[in-house]
Amino acid sequence: MDARNTSIDDLRAAVSCAVITEGDAHYDDARRVWNGMIDRRPAVIVRCLGPEDVMCAVRFAGAQGLPVAIRGGGHNVAGHAVCEGGVMIDLSEMRGVEVDPDRRIARVEGGALWKDVDSATQVHGLATPGGLISDTGVAGLTLSGGIGWLRAKHGLCIDCLSAAEVVTADGSLVRASADENPDLLWALKGGGGNFGVVVGFEFDLFPMGPEVMFAAPIYPLSAGPEPIRFWRDFVSRHADVIGTLCEFSTADGEDFPEEYRGQKVFALACVYNGDAAEGETLLQPLRELGPMAADFSGIMKYVDVQQLFDTLMPAGEFRCYWKARYLKDLPDGMIDQAIANAAAAPSPNTLSSLWCMGGAVAKVPAEATALGDRSMGWMYSLDGVWSDPADDDANVTWARKGWEGSATYDHEGRIYLNFPGHGEDNRELTKRAFGPNYARLSAIKAKYDPGNLFRLNQNIAPAE
Ligand code: FAD
């Protein structure tokens, strides 16, 4: 389609999918994203069914000079999937997953969710690292790194990404692989949505499950730092087989004995990346660190583990502000700070977590992927989650204060770009997050998107 001087009617005629504008019955549903705080009104939402629709939408936006938002799973907390007044390229109908069990490859459409990938791959006893919540988008999570349970043995999502099909800013479809446009594949491994619309991903698969050992002993926050210090030292010795985080939350629901309901707690949550029975034995000491508020541990199906946390985070219901930073290591002072921040969280829906990195994540050299240096041992994330708009200030202030306070323990000021707050400090922090890789990314951006059409993201400026 030649989009010069074309109207939305011409766009409608060119694509095979729905083109939704204000006044259409589905407009409000289509513009809604996971964070209930985000309320933006795109001029046009193109609900693509395949690469050709995406190509038309990109050419249309480029020719009209309209801002572009790309919607994968819609989970970005800054709301980068939806724009004010521009073109929202919505991939939510493109969720196909094709598995080649012999070559151990999954081909995944650009709008797929992790549950689509997990269910299709587990039929063959295979998996690729995903995130912790099954309805997060594969695209956004992968393109900025992707941290999940399987990272101990198999690394980040980008470490298993072998190829991609991308619609670039001029509306053409290109392949990125080791043989074709390897610079683009490198940039997609951490560089976010800067380089085009990824309509297809190819991931390497590994044998997994069907059952895995999931450990989740829950201790009251009043137990203090000792169990967390034990966990830190224990998992550090097994970082290549235990995918783990210490998650602070508020005990809620009938799964907890009455005396603990409403109390602040922490879970030492782990997935053993190997034989389930072996994992059960290895992880047992984490379940013997004092009186527990609950213990959700057990051998269970990998697909079920991938959905365990879903109910904590229903789409569209909450207002959210999330920040994270990488930590060099996890000294006692940082643990004390994490406990104090958890105690001060103003909302019972809020979570905060200490994530162990290391293992296979740390084995990838800084220059091998756009993400950069992997020597951070840990990550600290603060996920402010609340319901009432009147509480916005208190919750955003809590998350920012905790995040700023943890700077003492940071890893060269680098942040995880998938937890971007509301994007307010994107410019400075994005550059720092990539470190020495930024200049190379900027040159690749200039090659594939010289006009910075794809800028509603953790933006990389095209090199002059
Ligand atoms: P979207 O909002 O749809 O997209 C975000 C951005 O990604 C877009 O603006 C665009 O820049 C880019 N993008 C999306 N699709 C495409 C595409 N097809 N082509 C090119 N660019 C695209 N992160 C982790 O690492 N591990 C976790 O376990 C984890 N858990 C989470 C749980 C919840 C409940 C939430 C809300 C977030 C979680 N995250 C996690 C963070 C998550 O990785 C980011 O929110 C990510 O942006 C979500 O991707 P998405 O496709 O759903 O997002």
Short mmCIF file of C-alpha atoms and ligand atoms in Angstrom, two decimals:
data_model
loop_
_atom_site.label_atom_id
_atom_site.label_comp_id
_atom_site.label_asym_id
_atom_site.label_seq_id
_atom_site.Cartn_x
_atom_site.Cartn_y
_atom_site.Cartn_z
CA MET A 1 0.00 0.00 0.00
CA ASP A 2 1.28 3.49 -0.86
CA ALA A 3 0.14 5.40 2.20
CA ARG A 4 0.91 8.91 0.96
CA ASN A 5 -2.20 11.02 1.26
CA THR A 6 -4.27 7.99 2.13
CA SER A 7 -7.16 8.12 4.51
CA ILE A 8 -8.18 5.64 7.17
CA ASP A 9 -10.69 4.29 4.62
CA ASP A 10 -7.82 3.47 2.26
CA LEU A 11 -6.04 1.74 5.14
CA ARG A 12 -9.20 -0.27 5.83
CA ALA A 13 -9.35 -1.31 2.20
CA ALA A 14 -5.70 -2.38 2.18
CA VAL A 15 -5.64 -4.60 5.27
CA SER A 16 -7.39 -7.88 5.97
CA CYS A 17 -8.09 -7.04 9.62
CA ALA A 18 -10.16 -4.73 11.80
CA VAL A 19 -9.24 -1.03 11.82
CA ILE A 20 -10.80 0.46 14.93
CA THR A 21 -11.38 4.16 15.52
CA GLU A 22 -13.11 6.27 18.17
CA GLY A 23 -16.85 5.57 18.13
CA ASP A 24 -16.45 1.92 17.11
CA ALA A 25 -18.01 -0.56 19.53
CA HIS A 26 -14.66 -2.18 20.40
CA TYR A 27 -12.62 1.01 20.68
CA ASP A 28 -12.48 1.18 24.49
CA ASP A 29 -11.67 -2.51 24.88
CA ALA A 30 -9.01 -2.38 22.21
CA ARG A 31 -7.14 0.58 23.71
CA ARG A 32 -7.10 -0.89 27.24
CA VAL A 33 -3.77 -2.25 28.49
CA TRP A 34 -2.73 -4.18 31.57
CA ASN A 35 -1.99 -1.17 33.82
CA GLY A 36 -5.38 0.32 34.76
CA MET A 37 -3.76 3.78 35.14
CA ILE A 38 -3.12 4.12 31.42
CA ASP A 39 -5.89 5.90 29.53
CA ARG A 40 -4.74 6.90 26.04
CA ARG A 41 -6.80 7.38 22.89
CA PRO A 42 -5.10 6.29 19.67
CA ALA A 43 -6.41 7.78 16.42
CA VAL A 44 -6.50 4.31 14.90
CA ILE A 45 -6.02 0.76 16.15
CA VAL A 46 -4.99 -1.77 13.52
CA ARG A 47 -5.76 -5.24 14.87
CA CYS A 48 -3.40 -7.12 12.57
CA LEU A 49 -3.89 -10.70 11.44
CA GLY A 50 -0.53 -11.19 9.75
CA PRO A 51 2.70 -9.55 8.54
CA GLU A 52 0.97 -7.89 5.53
CA ASP A 53 -1.41 -5.99 7.82
CA VAL A 54 1.54 -4.86 9.94
CA MET A 55 3.38 -3.67 6.82
CA CYS A 56 0.34 -1.60 5.77
CA ALA A 57 -0.03 -0.12 9.25
CA VAL A 58 3.64 0.83 9.49
CA ARG A 59 3.62 2.47 6.03
CA PHE A 60 0.43 4.33 6.87
CA ALA A 61 1.85 5.66 10.17
CA GLY A 62 5.15 6.61 8.52
CA ALA A 63 3.50 8.46 5.68
CA GLN A 64 1.11 10.31 7.96
CA GLY A 65 3.85 11.15 10.46
CA LEU A 66 1.82 9.61 13.26
CA PRO A 67 3.31 8.16 16.44
CA VAL A 68 3.29 4.36 16.60
CA ALA A 69 2.62 2.09 19.55
CA ILE A 70 3.17 -1.67 19.28
CA ARG A 71 0.94 -3.88 21.39
CA GLY A 72 2.23 -7.38 22.12
CA GLY A 73 0.72 -8.65 25.38
CA GLY A 74 -0.10 -5.13 26.62
CA HIS A 75 1.71 -5.69 29.95
CA ASN A 76 4.19 -2.83 29.81
CA VAL A 77 3.59 -0.89 33.01
CA ALA A 78 4.50 2.43 31.37
CA GLY A 79 1.72 1.72 28.84
CA HIS A 80 4.02 1.71 25.83
CA ALA A 81 1.53 -0.47 23.95
CA VAL A 82 -0.89 2.42 23.44
CA CYS A 83 -0.36 5.99 22.21
CA GLU A 84 -2.27 9.23 22.32
CA GLY A 85 -3.54 10.16 18.88
CA GLY A 86 -1.33 7.83 16.81
CA VAL A 87 -1.45 4.36 15.30
CA MET A 88 -1.67 1.42 17.69
CA ILE A 89 -0.40 -1.70 15.95
CA ASP A 90 -2.23 -4.37 17.90
CA LEU A 91 -0.89 -7.92 17.54
CA SER A 92 -3.31 -9.52 19.99
CA GLU A 93 -4.83 -11.67 17.21
CA MET A 94 -1.41 -12.97 16.17
CA ARG A 95 -0.81 -15.63 18.82
CA GLY A 96 0.08 -18.71 16.81
CA VAL A 97 2.85 -21.06 17.98
CA GLU A 98 4.34 -23.79 15.79
CA VAL A 99 6.71 -26.33 17.29
CA ASP A 100 9.29 -28.36 15.40
CA PRO A 101 10.12 -31.03 18.00
CA ASP A 102 12.88 -32.58 15.89
CA ARG A 103 14.82 -29.36 15.46
CA ARG A 104 13.70 -28.19 18.91
CA ILE A 105 12.49 -24.83 17.65
CA ALA A 106 9.29 -22.89 18.36
CA ARG A 107 8.02 -20.32 15.85
CA VAL A 108 5.97 -17.79 17.75
CA GLU A 109 3.82 -14.99 16.35
CA GLY A 110 4.48 -11.46 17.60
CA GLY A 111 1.34 -11.14 19.73
CA ALA A 112 1.60 -14.49 21.54
CA LEU A 113 1.45 -14.75 25.32
CA TRP A 114 3.71 -17.02 27.35
CA LYS A 115 0.82 -19.40 28.02
CA ASP A 116 0.53 -19.97 24.26
CA VAL A 117 4.19 -20.94 24.08
CA ASP A 118 4.20 -23.06 27.24
CA SER A 119 1.16 -25.12 26.27
CA ALA A 120 2.38 -25.74 22.69
CA THR A 121 5.92 -26.69 23.70
CA GLN A 122 5.02 -28.81 26.74
CA VAL A 123 2.99 -31.15 24.49
CA HIS A 124 6.44 -32.26 23.30
CA GLY A 125 8.08 -32.14 26.75
CA LEU A 126 9.99 -29.01 25.69
CA ALA A 127 10.23 -25.42 26.92
CA THR A 128 12.04 -22.13 26.43
CA PRO A 129 12.59 -19.61 29.23
CA GLY A 130 9.59 -17.26 29.65
CA GLY A 131 8.34 -14.92 32.39
CA LEU A 132 6.62 -15.65 35.70
CA ILE A 133 3.08 -14.74 34.62
CA SER A 134 1.46 -16.60 31.77
CA ASP A 135 -0.48 -13.77 30.14
CA THR A 136 2.51 -11.45 29.70
CA GLY A 137 3.43 -10.91 26.05
CA VAL A 138 6.31 -12.90 24.57
CA ALA A 139 7.39 -9.89 22.51
CA GLY A 140 7.86 -7.10 25.05
CA LEU A 141 9.27 -9.42 27.70
CA THR A 142 11.77 -11.00 25.32
CA LEU A 143 12.92 -7.86 23.53
CA SER A 144 14.17 -6.26 26.76
CA GLY A 145 15.77 -9.46 28.10
CA GLY A 146 13.18 -11.75 29.70
CA ILE A 147 13.73 -13.07 33.23
CA GLY A 148 11.94 -16.27 34.22
CA TRP A 149 12.25 -19.46 36.26
CA LEU A 150 14.48 -21.27 33.75
CA ARG A 151 17.19 -18.63 33.68
CA ALA A 152 19.48 -20.62 35.98
CA LYS A 153 20.14 -23.29 33.36
CA HIS A 154 19.03 -21.67 30.08
CA GLY A 155 19.57 -17.93 30.60
CA LEU A 156 17.29 -15.08 29.60
CA CYS A 157 14.64 -15.32 26.87
CA ILE A 158 16.99 -13.52 24.48
CA ASP A 159 19.63 -16.20 25.00
CA CYS A 160 17.31 -18.72 23.32
CA LEU A 161 16.17 -16.39 20.53
CA SER A 162 17.65 -17.73 17.28
CA ALA A 163 15.78 -15.70 14.62
CA ALA A 164 13.02 -13.15 14.07
CA GLU A 165 10.85 -11.75 11.27
CA VAL A 166 10.62 -7.99 11.54
CA VAL A 167 8.63 -5.25 9.78
CA THR A 168 11.01 -2.31 9.74
CA ALA A 169 10.21 1.41 9.59
CA ASP A 170 9.96 1.49 5.76
CA GLY A 171 7.29 -1.21 5.90
CA SER A 172 9.43 -4.04 4.58
CA LEU A 173 9.62 -7.51 6.08
CA VAL A 174 13.13 -8.69 6.91
CA ARG A 175 14.57 -11.77 8.56
CA ALA A 176 17.10 -11.50 11.36
CA SER A 177 19.21 -14.58 12.06
CA ALA A 178 22.83 -15.63 12.32
CA ASP A 179 23.01 -15.59 8.48
CA GLU A 180 20.67 -12.75 7.54
CA ASN A 181 20.88 -9.31 9.13
CA PRO A 182 22.81 -10.57 12.17
CA ASP A 183 23.16 -6.97 13.38
CA LEU A 184 19.37 -6.78 13.72
CA LEU A 185 19.18 -10.08 15.63
CA TRP A 186 21.88 -8.82 18.00
CA ALA A 187 19.94 -5.58 18.57
CA LEU A 188 16.68 -7.41 19.26
CA LYS A 189 18.41 -9.27 22.08
CA GLY A 190 17.74 -6.58 24.66
CA GLY A 191 17.20 -3.47 22.53
CA GLY A 192 13.40 -3.50 22.99
CA GLY A 193 10.84 -2.40 20.39
CA ASN A 194 13.22 0.09 18.78
CA PHE A 195 13.93 -1.67 15.50
CA GLY A 196 10.55 -2.59 14.07
CA VAL A 197 7.53 -4.76 14.68
CA VAL A 198 8.57 -8.34 15.33
CA VAL A 199 5.90 -10.48 13.70
CA GLY A 200 7.62 -13.81 14.40
CA PHE A 201 10.19 -15.15 16.86
CA GLU A 202 12.13 -18.40 16.73
CA PHE A 203 13.21 -19.84 20.06
CA ASP A 204 15.46 -22.78 20.88
CA LEU A 205 13.73 -25.41 23.01
CA PHE A 206 14.99 -27.74 25.73
CA PRO A 207 13.57 -30.84 27.40
CA MET A 208 11.61 -29.76 30.48
CA GLY A 209 9.29 -31.52 32.91
CA PRO A 210 6.46 -32.21 32.46
CA GLU A 211 6.90 -31.98 36.24
CA VAL A 212 9.29 -29.69 38.09
CA MET A 213 10.01 -28.98 41.74
CA PHE A 214 8.56 -25.65 42.82
CA ALA A 215 9.47 -24.47 46.32
CA ALA A 216 7.59 -21.62 47.98
CA PRO A 217 8.01 -21.62 51.74
CA ILE A 218 6.36 -18.44 53.03
CA TYR A 219 7.76 -16.81 56.17
CA PRO A 220 6.28 -13.89 58.09
CA LEU A 221 8.20 -10.64 57.59
CA SER A 222 8.64 -10.61 61.34
CA ALA A 223 11.04 -13.58 60.94
CA GLY A 224 13.59 -10.91 59.99
CA PRO A 225 16.61 -11.22 57.70
CA GLU A 226 18.03 -14.62 58.80
CA PRO A 227 15.97 -16.85 56.43
CA ILE A 228 16.76 -14.49 53.55
CA ARG A 229 20.47 -14.49 54.32
CA PHE A 230 20.40 -18.30 54.40
CA TRP A 231 18.52 -18.37 51.08
CA ARG A 232 21.03 -15.92 49.50
CA ASP A 233 24.02 -18.05 50.47
CA PHE A 234 22.27 -21.31 49.56
CA VAL A 235 21.01 -20.34 46.11
CA SER A 236 24.31 -18.62 45.28
CA ARG A 237 25.97 -22.02 45.59
CA HIS A 238 23.42 -23.53 43.17
CA ALA A 239 22.80 -20.57 40.83
CA ASP A 240 23.10 -22.79 37.74
CA VAL A 241 20.13 -24.99 38.74
CA ILE A 242 17.84 -22.84 40.92
CA GLY A 243 15.73 -20.08 39.31
CA THR A 244 14.68 -18.05 42.32
CA LEU A 245 13.44 -14.84 43.88
CA CYS A 246 12.52 -13.73 47.37
CA GLU A 247 9.14 -12.10 46.98
CA PHE A 248 7.65 -9.79 49.62
CA SER A 249 3.86 -9.54 49.71
CA THR A 250 0.85 -9.49 52.03
CA ALA A 251 -0.75 -12.81 53.01
CA ASP A 252 -4.16 -12.92 51.44
CA GLY A 253 -6.91 -15.51 51.04
CA GLU A 254 -7.89 -18.85 52.42
CA ASP A 255 -4.61 -20.53 51.58
CA PHE A 256 -3.15 -18.83 54.65
CA PRO A 257 -4.09 -19.72 58.25
CA GLU A 258 -6.27 -17.00 59.74
CA GLU A 259 -3.58 -15.65 62.08
CA TYR A 260 -1.40 -14.72 59.12
CA ARG A 261 -4.03 -13.13 56.88
CA GLY A 262 -3.25 -9.48 56.24
CA GLN A 263 0.33 -9.88 57.54
CA LYS A 264 3.41 -9.00 55.51
CA VAL A 265 5.28 -12.13 54.41
CA PHE A 266 8.03 -13.25 52.04
CA ALA A 267 8.26 -16.30 49.81
CA LEU A 268 11.57 -17.97 49.00
CA ALA A 269 10.25 -19.07 45.60
CA CYS A 270 12.37 -21.44 43.52
CA VAL A 271 12.07 -23.65 40.46
CA TYR A 272 14.67 -26.38 40.22
CA ASN A 273 15.94 -26.49 36.62
CA GLY A 274 16.32 -30.27 36.45
CA ASP A 275 14.93 -33.54 37.73
CA ALA A 276 11.96 -32.87 40.03
CA ALA A 277 12.80 -35.44 42.73
CA GLU A 278 16.40 -34.25 42.85
CA GLY A 279 15.10 -30.67 43.23
CA GLU A 280 12.77 -31.64 46.07
CA THR A 281 15.71 -32.99 48.07
CA LEU A 282 18.01 -30.08 47.26
CA LEU A 283 15.47 -27.37 48.13
CA GLN A 284 14.32 -28.92 51.42
CA PRO A 285 16.58 -26.76 53.67
CA LEU A 286 14.74 -23.62 52.49
CA ARG A 287 11.58 -25.07 54.08
CA GLU A 288 13.16 -25.50 57.51
CA LEU A 289 14.07 -21.96 58.45
CA GLY A 290 11.51 -21.39 61.20
CA PRO A 291 7.72 -21.23 61.54
CA MET A 292 6.14 -20.74 58.12
CA ALA A 293 2.97 -18.77 57.35
CA ALA A 294 2.32 -21.32 54.58
CA ASP A 295 4.20 -23.65 52.30
CA PHE A 296 3.10 -23.87 48.68
CA SER A 297 5.98 -26.16 47.68
CA GLY A 298 5.58 -29.34 45.71
CA ILE A 299 6.32 -31.24 42.55
CA MET A 300 3.95 -29.96 39.92
CA LYS A 301 3.49 -29.55 36.18
CA TYR A 302 5.73 -26.94 34.61
CA VAL A 303 2.72 -25.39 32.79
CA ASP A 304 0.95 -25.00 36.14
CA VAL A 305 3.99 -23.37 37.76
CA GLN A 306 3.99 -20.91 34.87
CA GLN A 307 0.44 -19.84 35.85
CA LEU A 308 0.73 -19.91 39.65
CA PHE A 309 1.18 -16.16 40.06
CA ASP A 310 -1.45 -15.12 37.48
CA THR A 311 -4.20 -14.44 39.99
CA LEU A 312 -1.98 -11.95 41.84
CA MET A 313 -1.95 -9.73 38.77
CA PRO A 314 -5.27 -9.62 36.88
CA ALA A 315 -5.24 -7.44 33.76
CA GLY A 316 -6.73 -3.96 33.85
CA GLU A 317 -7.87 -4.12 37.49
CA PHE A 318 -5.01 -2.38 39.23
CA ARG A 319 -3.03 0.83 39.03
CA CYS A 320 0.70 0.11 38.85
CA TYR A 321 4.13 1.67 39.09
CA TRP A 322 7.11 -0.70 38.89
CA LYS A 323 10.82 0.02 39.10
CA ALA A 324 13.87 -2.25 39.27
CA ARG A 325 17.62 -2.06 39.35
CA TYR A 326 20.40 -4.57 39.01
CA LEU A 327 22.52 -5.12 42.10
CA LYS A 328 26.17 -6.08 42.07
CA ASP A 329 25.60 -8.51 44.94
CA LEU A 330 23.25 -8.86 47.89
CA PRO A 331 24.86 -7.66 51.13
CA ASP A 332 23.04 -7.79 54.45
CA GLY A 333 22.35 -4.04 54.24
CA MET A 334 20.34 -4.51 51.02
CA ILE A 335 18.33 -7.32 52.59
CA ASP A 336 17.54 -5.06 55.57
CA GLN A 337 16.47 -2.33 53.20
CA ALA A 338 14.22 -4.68 51.22
CA ILE A 339 12.54 -5.79 54.45
CA ALA A 340 12.02 -2.18 55.59
CA ASN A 341 10.57 -1.22 52.20
CA ALA A 342 8.22 -4.22 52.25
CA ALA A 343 7.05 -3.27 55.74
CA ALA A 344 6.30 0.26 54.53
CA ALA A 345 4.39 -0.73 51.36
CA PRO A 346 1.12 1.23 51.43
CA SER A 347 -0.95 -1.29 49.46
CA PRO A 348 -1.65 -4.97 50.28
CA ASN A 349 -1.47 -5.78 46.55
CA THR A 350 2.09 -4.50 46.23
CA LEU A 351 4.99 -6.89 45.69
CA SER A 352 8.73 -6.41 45.85
CA SER A 353 11.40 -8.95 45.00
CA LEU A 354 15.06 -9.86 45.18
CA TRP A 355 15.89 -11.85 42.03
CA CYS A 356 18.96 -14.09 41.85
CA MET A 357 20.61 -13.69 38.43
CA GLY A 358 23.91 -15.58 37.99
CA GLY A 359 23.87 -19.11 36.54
CA ALA A 360 23.51 -19.29 32.75
CA VAL A 361 22.57 -15.59 32.63
CA ALA A 362 26.06 -14.61 33.79
CA LYS A 363 27.85 -16.84 31.27
CA VAL A 364 26.93 -14.68 28.25
CA PRO A 365 29.59 -12.07 27.39
CA ALA A 366 28.60 -8.38 27.48
CA GLU A 367 29.14 -7.88 23.75
CA ALA A 368 27.20 -11.03 22.71
CA THR A 369 23.77 -9.39 23.11
CA ALA A 370 22.48 -5.82 23.13
CA LEU A 371 21.53 -6.19 26.79
CA GLY A 372 25.19 -5.79 27.75
CA ASP A 373 27.12 -6.75 30.82
CA ARG A 374 25.82 -9.76 32.81
CA SER A 375 27.95 -9.50 35.93
CA MET A 376 25.08 -8.28 38.11
CA GLY A 377 24.45 -10.99 40.69
CA TRP A 378 20.95 -9.81 41.66
CA MET A 379 18.04 -7.56 40.81
CA TYR A 380 15.70 -5.65 43.13
CA SER A 381 12.20 -4.81 41.89
CA LEU A 382 9.41 -2.82 43.52
CA ASP A 383 5.97 -3.47 42.04
CA GLY A 384 3.54 -0.88 43.38
CA VAL A 385 0.00 -2.22 42.81
CA TRP A 386 -3.13 -0.49 44.16
CA SER A 387 -6.76 0.31 43.27
CA ASP A 388 -7.81 3.81 44.29
CA PRO A 389 -6.64 6.83 42.22
CA ALA A 390 -6.51 8.78 45.51
CA ASP A 391 -3.60 6.51 46.52
CA ASP A 392 -1.51 7.21 43.41
CA ASP A 393 0.94 9.56 45.10
CA ALA A 394 1.55 7.38 48.15
CA ASN A 395 2.26 4.30 46.04
CA VAL A 396 4.42 5.93 43.38
CA THR A 397 6.38 7.70 46.13
CA TRP A 398 6.89 4.40 47.98
CA ALA A 399 8.26 2.67 44.87
CA ARG A 400 10.52 5.56 43.89
CA LYS A 401 11.84 6.00 47.41
CA GLY A 402 12.68 2.31 47.74
CA TRP A 403 14.24 2.31 44.30
CA GLU A 404 16.33 5.41 44.94
CA GLY A 405 17.39 4.09 48.37
CA SER A 406 18.75 0.90 46.84
CA ALA A 407 21.12 2.88 44.59
CA THR A 408 23.88 2.34 47.18
CA TYR A 409 23.99 -1.32 46.11
CA ASP A 410 23.49 -0.83 42.37
CA HIS A 411 25.35 -2.31 39.47
CA GLU A 412 26.81 0.67 37.61
CA GLY A 413 23.46 2.46 37.74
CA ARG A 414 21.92 -0.07 35.36
CA ILE A 415 18.22 -0.88 35.40
CA TYR A 416 16.09 -3.64 33.91
CA LEU A 417 14.23 -1.90 31.10
CA ASN A 418 11.12 -4.08 31.43
CA PHE A 419 10.25 -2.39 34.74
CA PRO A 420 10.40 1.22 33.54
CA GLY A 421 8.19 3.09 36.03
CA HIS A 422 6.06 5.35 33.86
CA GLY A 423 8.96 6.11 31.58
CA GLU A 424 9.76 9.42 33.23
CA ASP A 425 13.50 8.80 33.44
CA ASN A 426 13.80 6.78 30.24
CA ARG A 427 16.29 8.92 28.38
CA GLU A 428 19.11 8.94 30.90
CA LEU A 429 18.54 5.43 32.24
CA THR A 430 18.20 3.71 28.86
CA LYS A 431 21.60 4.93 27.77
CA ARG A 432 23.18 3.82 31.02
CA ALA A 433 21.43 0.42 30.92
CA PHE A 434 23.17 -0.50 27.66
CA GLY A 435 26.60 0.82 28.69
CA PRO A 436 29.19 0.49 25.92
CA ASN A 437 26.64 -1.28 23.66
CA TYR A 438 24.61 1.93 23.27
CA ALA A 439 26.74 3.34 20.43
CA ARG A 440 26.40 0.12 18.40
CA LEU A 441 22.65 0.04 19.05
CA SER A 442 22.33 3.64 17.97
CA ALA A 443 24.08 2.85 14.65
CA ILE A 444 21.76 -0.15 14.05
CA LYS A 445 18.76 2.04 14.89
CA ALA A 446 19.92 4.52 12.23
CA LYS A 447 20.05 1.68 9.68
CA TYR A 448 16.58 0.20 10.36
CA ASP A 449 14.65 3.19 11.74
CA PRO A 450 16.48 6.42 10.83
CA GLY A 451 13.42 8.59 11.47
CA ASN A 452 12.78 7.06 14.92
CA LEU A 453 9.26 5.95 13.97
CA PHE A 454 9.40 3.39 16.80
CA ARG A 455 10.01 5.71 19.71
CA LEU A 456 7.31 4.84 22.24
CA ASN A 457 9.66 2.54 24.16
CA GLN A 458 12.95 2.74 26.05
CA ASN A 459 14.17 4.78 23.17
CA ILE A 460 17.53 4.49 21.44
CA ALA A 461 18.27 7.58 19.37
CA PRO A 462 19.39 6.87 15.78
CA ALA A 463 23.06 7.79 15.25
CA GLU A 464 23.50 11.06 13.36
P1 FAD B 1 3.38 -4.56 25.60
O1 FAD B 1 2.88 -3.52 26.53
O2 FAD B 1 2.44 -5.11 24.60
O3 FAD B 1 4.64 -4.05 24.83
C1 FAD B 1 5.65 -3.36 25.48
C2 FAD B 1 6.60 -2.78 24.50
O4 FAD B 1 7.33 -3.85 23.90
C3 FAD B 1 5.98 -2.05 23.30
O5 FAD B 1 5.71 -0.74 23.51
C4 FAD B 1 7.05 -2.24 22.24
O6 FAD B 1 8.07 -1.30 22.46
C5 FAD B 1 7.53 -3.60 22.53
N1 FAD B 1 6.80 -4.60 21.74
C6 FAD B 1 5.72 -5.33 22.10
N2 FAD B 1 5.42 -6.18 21.11
C7 FAD B 1 6.31 -5.97 20.13
C8 FAD B 1 6.55 -6.58 18.88
N3 FAD B 1 5.80 -7.59 18.43
N4 FAD B 1 7.57 -6.10 18.13
C9 FAD B 1 8.36 -5.11 18.57
N5 FAD B 1 8.19 -4.51 19.75
C10 FAD B 1 7.19 -4.97 20.52
N6 FAD B 1 9.33 -9.30 32.95
C11 FAD B 1 10.22 -10.30 33.09
O7 FAD B 1 11.30 -10.25 32.54
N7 FAD B 1 9.90 -11.40 33.82
C12 FAD B 1 8.70 -11.55 34.42
O8 FAD B 1 8.47 -12.55 35.06
C13 FAD B 1 7.75 -10.51 34.29
N8 FAD B 1 6.54 -10.61 34.86
C14 FAD B 1 5.60 -9.63 34.66
C15 FAD B 1 4.33 -9.77 35.18
C16 FAD B 1 3.37 -8.80 34.99
C17 FAD B 1 2.00 -8.97 35.57
C18 FAD B 1 3.70 -7.63 34.26
C19 FAD B 1 2.71 -6.54 34.11
C20 FAD B 1 4.97 -7.47 33.73
C21 FAD B 1 5.93 -8.46 33.91
N9 FAD B 1 7.21 -8.36 33.39
C22 FAD B 1 8.12 -9.37 33.53
C23 FAD B 1 7.60 -7.15 32.64
C24 FAD B 1 7.34 -7.38 31.16
O9 FAD B 1 8.46 -8.01 30.62
C25 FAD B 1 7.10 -6.04 30.44
O10 FAD B 1 5.96 -5.44 30.98
C26 FAD B 1 6.95 -6.23 28.93
O11 FAD B 1 6.96 -4.96 28.33
C27 FAD B 1 5.67 -6.94 28.60
O12 FAD B 1 5.60 -7.29 27.25
P2 FAD B 1 4.21 -7.22 26.48
O13 FAD B 1 4.42 -7.69 25.10
O14 FAD B 1 3.15 -7.84 27.29
O15 FAD B 1 4.02 -5.66 26.55
#
